XYZ file of C-alpha atoms in Angstrom:
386
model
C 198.685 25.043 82.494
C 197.519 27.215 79.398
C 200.037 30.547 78.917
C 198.795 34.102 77.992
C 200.878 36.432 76.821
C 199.606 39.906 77.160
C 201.144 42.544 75.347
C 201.323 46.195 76.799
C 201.334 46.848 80.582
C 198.973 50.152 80.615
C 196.257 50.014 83.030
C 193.937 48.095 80.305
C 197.058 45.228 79.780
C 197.735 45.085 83.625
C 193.367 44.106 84.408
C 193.738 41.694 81.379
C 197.219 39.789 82.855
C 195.341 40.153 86.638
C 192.438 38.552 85.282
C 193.806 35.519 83.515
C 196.327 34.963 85.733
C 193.328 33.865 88.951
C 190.708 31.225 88.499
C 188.185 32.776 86.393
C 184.989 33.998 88.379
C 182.683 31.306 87.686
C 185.071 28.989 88.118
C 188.374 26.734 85.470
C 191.614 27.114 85.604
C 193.802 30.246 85.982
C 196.906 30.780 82.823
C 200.282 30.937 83.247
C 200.638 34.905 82.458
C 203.540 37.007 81.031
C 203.108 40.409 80.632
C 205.147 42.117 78.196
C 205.815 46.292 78.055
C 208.796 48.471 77.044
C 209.107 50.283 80.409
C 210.628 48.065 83.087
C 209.349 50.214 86.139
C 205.796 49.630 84.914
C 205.943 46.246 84.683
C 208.140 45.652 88.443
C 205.131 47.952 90.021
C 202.539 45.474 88.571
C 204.435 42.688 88.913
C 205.078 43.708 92.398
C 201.015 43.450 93.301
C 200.283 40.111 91.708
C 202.480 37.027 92.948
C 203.267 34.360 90.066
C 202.794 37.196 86.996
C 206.047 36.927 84.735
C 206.718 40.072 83.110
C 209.300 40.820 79.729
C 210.485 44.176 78.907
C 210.186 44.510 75.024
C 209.879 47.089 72.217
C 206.651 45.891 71.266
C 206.763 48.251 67.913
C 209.711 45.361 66.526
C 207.706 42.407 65.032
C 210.987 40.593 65.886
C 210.571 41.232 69.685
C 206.530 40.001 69.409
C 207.159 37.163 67.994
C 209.743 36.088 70.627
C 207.418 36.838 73.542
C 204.728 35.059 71.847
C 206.262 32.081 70.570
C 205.159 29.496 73.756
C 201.935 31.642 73.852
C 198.756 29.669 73.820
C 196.990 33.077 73.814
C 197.151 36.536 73.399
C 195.899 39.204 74.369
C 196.199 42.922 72.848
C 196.423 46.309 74.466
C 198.254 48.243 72.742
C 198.191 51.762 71.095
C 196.142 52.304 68.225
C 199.239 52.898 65.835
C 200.838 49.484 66.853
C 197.667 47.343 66.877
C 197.896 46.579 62.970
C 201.615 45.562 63.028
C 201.347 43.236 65.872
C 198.071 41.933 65.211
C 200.072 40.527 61.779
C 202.504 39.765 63.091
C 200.600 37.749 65.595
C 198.541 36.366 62.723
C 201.550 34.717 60.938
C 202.888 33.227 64.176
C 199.194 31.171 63.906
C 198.303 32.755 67.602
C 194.812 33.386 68.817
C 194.183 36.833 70.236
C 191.560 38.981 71.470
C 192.966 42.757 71.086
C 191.353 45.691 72.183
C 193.390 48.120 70.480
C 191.040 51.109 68.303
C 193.853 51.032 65.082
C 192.690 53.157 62.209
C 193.502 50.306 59.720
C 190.808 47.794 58.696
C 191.795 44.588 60.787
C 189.692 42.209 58.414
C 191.861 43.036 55.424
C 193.990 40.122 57.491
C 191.228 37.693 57.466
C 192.883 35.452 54.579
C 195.889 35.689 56.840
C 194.790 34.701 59.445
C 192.998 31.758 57.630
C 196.056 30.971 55.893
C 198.012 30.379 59.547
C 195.181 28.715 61.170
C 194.506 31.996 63.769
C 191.898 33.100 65.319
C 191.733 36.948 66.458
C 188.831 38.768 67.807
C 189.745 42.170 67.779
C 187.750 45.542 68.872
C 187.055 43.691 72.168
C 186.544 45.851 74.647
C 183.973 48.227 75.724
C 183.194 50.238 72.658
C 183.995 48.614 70.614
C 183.453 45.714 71.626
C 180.457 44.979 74.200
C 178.853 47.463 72.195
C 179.369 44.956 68.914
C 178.228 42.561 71.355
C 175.093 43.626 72.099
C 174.181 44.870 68.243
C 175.070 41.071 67.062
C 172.360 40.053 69.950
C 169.635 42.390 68.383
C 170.003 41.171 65.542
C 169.812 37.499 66.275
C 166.964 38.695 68.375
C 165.070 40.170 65.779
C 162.934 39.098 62.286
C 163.984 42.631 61.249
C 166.258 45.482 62.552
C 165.611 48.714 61.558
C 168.400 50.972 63.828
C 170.919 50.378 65.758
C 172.197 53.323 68.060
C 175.530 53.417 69.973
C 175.967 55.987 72.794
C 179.314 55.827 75.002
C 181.265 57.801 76.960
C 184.108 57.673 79.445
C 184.467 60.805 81.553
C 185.502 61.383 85.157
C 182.869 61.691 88.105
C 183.944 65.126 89.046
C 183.850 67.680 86.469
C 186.757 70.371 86.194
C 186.668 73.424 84.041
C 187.795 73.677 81.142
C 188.142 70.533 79.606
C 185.722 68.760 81.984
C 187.051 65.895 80.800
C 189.983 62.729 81.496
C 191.289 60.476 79.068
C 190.742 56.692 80.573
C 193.754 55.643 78.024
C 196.319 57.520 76.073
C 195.177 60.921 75.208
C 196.553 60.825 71.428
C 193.954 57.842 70.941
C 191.040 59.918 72.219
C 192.150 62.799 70.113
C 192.005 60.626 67.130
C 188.393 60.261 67.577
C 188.162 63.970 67.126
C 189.576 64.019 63.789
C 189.165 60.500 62.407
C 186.296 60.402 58.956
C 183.256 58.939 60.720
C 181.466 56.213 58.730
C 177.771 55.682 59.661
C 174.902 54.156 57.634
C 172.244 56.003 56.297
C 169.252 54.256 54.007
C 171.407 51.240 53.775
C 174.963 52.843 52.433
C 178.077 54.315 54.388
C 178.157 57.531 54.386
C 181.059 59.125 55.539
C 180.838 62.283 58.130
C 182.908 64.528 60.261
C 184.054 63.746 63.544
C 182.329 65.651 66.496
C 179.148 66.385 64.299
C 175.717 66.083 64.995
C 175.352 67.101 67.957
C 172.549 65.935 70.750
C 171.550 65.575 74.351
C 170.860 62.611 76.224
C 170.019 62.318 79.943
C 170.944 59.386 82.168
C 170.081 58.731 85.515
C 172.712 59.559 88.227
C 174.870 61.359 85.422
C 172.457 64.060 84.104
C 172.830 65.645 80.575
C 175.627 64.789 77.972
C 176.687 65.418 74.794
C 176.543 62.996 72.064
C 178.332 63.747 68.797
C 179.578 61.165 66.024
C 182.662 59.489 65.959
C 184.250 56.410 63.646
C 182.737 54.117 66.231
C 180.817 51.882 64.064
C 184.016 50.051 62.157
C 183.087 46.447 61.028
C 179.720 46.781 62.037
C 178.870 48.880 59.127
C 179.733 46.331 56.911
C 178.716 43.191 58.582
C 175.630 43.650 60.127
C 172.785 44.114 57.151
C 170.982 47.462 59.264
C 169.875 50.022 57.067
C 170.286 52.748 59.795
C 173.539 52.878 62.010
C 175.304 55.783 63.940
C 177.702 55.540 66.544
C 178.115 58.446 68.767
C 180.801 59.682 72.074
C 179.199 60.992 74.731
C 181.355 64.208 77.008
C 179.924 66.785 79.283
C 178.174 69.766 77.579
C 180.908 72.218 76.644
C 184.088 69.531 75.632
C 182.877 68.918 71.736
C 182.656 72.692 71.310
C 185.985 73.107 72.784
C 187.965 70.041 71.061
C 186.054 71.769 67.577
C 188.203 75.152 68.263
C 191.353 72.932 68.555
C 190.541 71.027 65.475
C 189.623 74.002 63.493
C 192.851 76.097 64.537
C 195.351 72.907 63.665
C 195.886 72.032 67.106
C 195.166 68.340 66.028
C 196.855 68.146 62.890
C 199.132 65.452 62.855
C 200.742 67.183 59.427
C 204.476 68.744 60.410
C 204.582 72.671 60.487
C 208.228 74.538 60.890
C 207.650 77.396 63.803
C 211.093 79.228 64.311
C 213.107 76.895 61.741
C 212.037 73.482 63.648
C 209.572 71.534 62.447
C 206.815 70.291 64.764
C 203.630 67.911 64.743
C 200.750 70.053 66.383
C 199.069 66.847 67.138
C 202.368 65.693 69.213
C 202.319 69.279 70.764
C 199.114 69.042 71.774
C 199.232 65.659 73.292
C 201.894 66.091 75.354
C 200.683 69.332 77.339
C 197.311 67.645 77.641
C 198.372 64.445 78.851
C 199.133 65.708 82.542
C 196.228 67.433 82.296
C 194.197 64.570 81.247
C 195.462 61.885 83.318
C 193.569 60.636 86.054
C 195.228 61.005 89.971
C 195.766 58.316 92.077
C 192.423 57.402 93.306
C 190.577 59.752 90.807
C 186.867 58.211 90.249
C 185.868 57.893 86.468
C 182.875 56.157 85.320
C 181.434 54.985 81.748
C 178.064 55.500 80.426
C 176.630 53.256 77.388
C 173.366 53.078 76.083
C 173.176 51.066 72.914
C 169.527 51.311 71.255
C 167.854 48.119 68.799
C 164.636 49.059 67.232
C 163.035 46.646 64.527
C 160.258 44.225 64.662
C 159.870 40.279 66.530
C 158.818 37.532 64.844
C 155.434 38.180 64.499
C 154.991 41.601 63.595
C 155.565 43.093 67.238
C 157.677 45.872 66.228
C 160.043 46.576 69.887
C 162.794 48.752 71.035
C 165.864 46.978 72.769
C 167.738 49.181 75.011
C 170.918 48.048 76.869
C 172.571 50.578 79.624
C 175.366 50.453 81.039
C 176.741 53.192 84.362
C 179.927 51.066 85.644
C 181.929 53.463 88.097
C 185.070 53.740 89.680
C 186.110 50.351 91.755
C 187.710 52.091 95.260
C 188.406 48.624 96.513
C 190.703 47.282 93.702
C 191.493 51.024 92.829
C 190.568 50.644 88.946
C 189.261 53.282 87.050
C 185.794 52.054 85.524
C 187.234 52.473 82.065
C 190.198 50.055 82.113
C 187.893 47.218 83.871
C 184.953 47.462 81.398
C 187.600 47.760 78.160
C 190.170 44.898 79.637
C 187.410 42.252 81.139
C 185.511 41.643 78.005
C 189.350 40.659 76.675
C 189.931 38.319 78.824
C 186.261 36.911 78.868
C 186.921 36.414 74.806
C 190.445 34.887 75.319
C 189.239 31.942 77.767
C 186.179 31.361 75.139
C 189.473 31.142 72.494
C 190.866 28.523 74.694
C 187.612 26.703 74.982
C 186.725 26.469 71.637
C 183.096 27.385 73.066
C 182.468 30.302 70.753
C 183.845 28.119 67.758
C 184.294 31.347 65.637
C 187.149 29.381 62.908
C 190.443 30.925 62.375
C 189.977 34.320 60.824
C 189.642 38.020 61.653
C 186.400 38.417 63.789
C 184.219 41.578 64.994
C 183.021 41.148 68.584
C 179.337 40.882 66.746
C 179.551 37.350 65.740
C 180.439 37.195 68.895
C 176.644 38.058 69.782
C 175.771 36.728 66.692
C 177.127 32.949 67.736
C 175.057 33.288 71.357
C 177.495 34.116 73.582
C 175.402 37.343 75.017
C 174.464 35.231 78.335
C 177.953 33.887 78.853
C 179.974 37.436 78.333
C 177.281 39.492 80.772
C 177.219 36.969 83.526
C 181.088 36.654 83.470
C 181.315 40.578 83.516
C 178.663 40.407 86.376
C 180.798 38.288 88.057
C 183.415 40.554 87.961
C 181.283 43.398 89.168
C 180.333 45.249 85.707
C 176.344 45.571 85.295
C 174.524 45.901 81.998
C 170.362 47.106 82.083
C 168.224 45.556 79.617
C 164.772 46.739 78.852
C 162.199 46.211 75.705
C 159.826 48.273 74.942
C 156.571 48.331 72.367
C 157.462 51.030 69.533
């Protein structure tokens, strides 16, 4: 039996162990899982739920400790925070693992592409919702079209009730969605990056059975800006009207400065500060429905002539029978979809670095959406004559 090592135990880690640790839906073999995290009673509590799971307790920001837990692994998978997702995925790199990671880390993952070459590993990383499925489905476009023209991302995770006056819950650690409020946002305009500020841009968008959101840019796009050949690109996060404007007044007062201040002779990160009063605040309850909204829009021309727009949607909601909040599911399956293709050798990527596009790019679009619609997640597709 194949082993999987996952690595962090957060609600995204504990779907990815679940899911490779049962018979895939579709059918082959389960893994032999171990799930590794630093806190012991999160790991007995999932452990406790899912009979034959392994678990390790493990400082996971110690290369040392990763490369221990790993060292039997025949694959791993990522979910870690965004500040420890460049470390480990090195260090992963050097121990000549594959791994599909879904963690959002601010550093440029394919600067480790000659590593990765150089150990004979093979690492899709970005692979979860957005980014990720979103990558997915832009790689598909473009192998679908003679010429693409735009490429639009729109995505959002928010909870089904709304609640004054944030009107909004963090699906994974708050610091990491607070980062996408401050982070330089790269889109593509005429062909070349251009760099713009996080939360900009504002717009509305209505979707059926959610109503109106918000749409504003964020540093969504990441590899696709430079490996896709679209001359117009924008990714934006979608909230409830009223959150951008809000999450602006923290930004502009400092509130999300991660630089240290001294208030009363100690010396404090805002950004800290602030993440640790939101984070009760933001957390989902126990049994608290959440759902994610996607639209990702493909406009170019067919072979032929026929210029089309591609539209993919995507309303996943809270799953009351396994108790999963829509956003771990959607981010974790595509994982664990990506690291049974690893095992396979079916998507035949070559050891390097790799973007979840040439994932699309390599025709795998039928194989990921029919095993996430096995596993109960739904993408829309429609075309349309521009």
């Amino acid at each position: 039996m194949k082993r999987a090592v996952v690595l962090g135990g957060g609600m995204v880690g504990a779907i990815m162990a679940e899911d490779l640790l049962r018979p895939p839906a579709g059918g082959g073999e389960p893994f032999a899982v171990t799930l590794v995290d630093r806190d012991s009673d999160r790991l007995a509590a999932i452990a406790a739920r899912n009979e034959g799971l392994d678990t390790r307790q493990a400082d996971l920001a110690q290369a040392s400790e990763i490369e221990s837990c790993i060292a039997d692994a025949d694959v791993v998978c990522g979910a870690l925070a965004s500040h420890l997702g460049f470390a480990a995925l090195e260090t992963i790199l050097k121990a000549g693992k594959s791994y599909a990671d879904i963690s959002f880390m601010p550093e440029d993952a394919w600067t480790l592409d000659a590593l990765a070459k150089e150990h004979g590993a093979t690492a899709i990383v970005d692979c979860g919702v957005a980014p990720g499925m979103s990558n997915l489905l832009c790689g598909e476009a473009v192998r679908r079209l003679e010429t693409t023209e735009r490429l639009g991302i729109y995505v959002g995770g928010l909870p089904r009730v709304r609640h004054l006056p944030f009107e909004y819950k963090a699906g994974f650690a708050p610091a990491d969605v607070l980062e996408e409020y401050t982070r330089p946002s790269r889109v593509v305009e005429g062909g070349k990056v251009v760099v713009k500020e996080a939360l900009s841009e504002p717009e509305f968008l209505d979707f059926e059975g959610v109503g109106t959101l918000e749409a504003f840019i964020t540093d969504g796009l990441r590899s696709l800006s430079a490996s896709l050949d679209v001359p117009e690109m924008i990714e934006k996060t979608m909230r409830y009207p009223g959150h951008r404007a809000l999450m602006k007044a923290f930004r502009d007062t400092g509130l999300l400065s991660s630089e240290p201040i001294v208030v009363k002779g100690q010396t404090i990160v805002p950004l800290e500060v602030t993440s640790a009063l939101l984070f009760p605040k933001w957390t989902f309850e126990e049994g608290e429905e959440d759902l994610t909204v996607m639209r990702i829009v493909a406009e170019g021309s067919k072979a032929g002539g026929e210029r089309v727009r591609l539209t993919w949607d995507l309303l996943d909601r809270y799953d009351p029978t396994s108790g999963r909040t829509s956003m771990s599911r959607t981010t974790a399956f595509p994982a664990a979809i990506a690291a049974r293709l690893l095992m396979s050798g079916e998507a035949d990527l070559g050891p390097g670095v790799h973007p979840p596009e040439r994932l699309g790019l390599a025709g795998t679009y039928e194989h990921f959406l029919r095993g996430l619609e096995l596993r109960g997640v739904h993408y829309s597709f429609k075309e349309e004559a521009l």
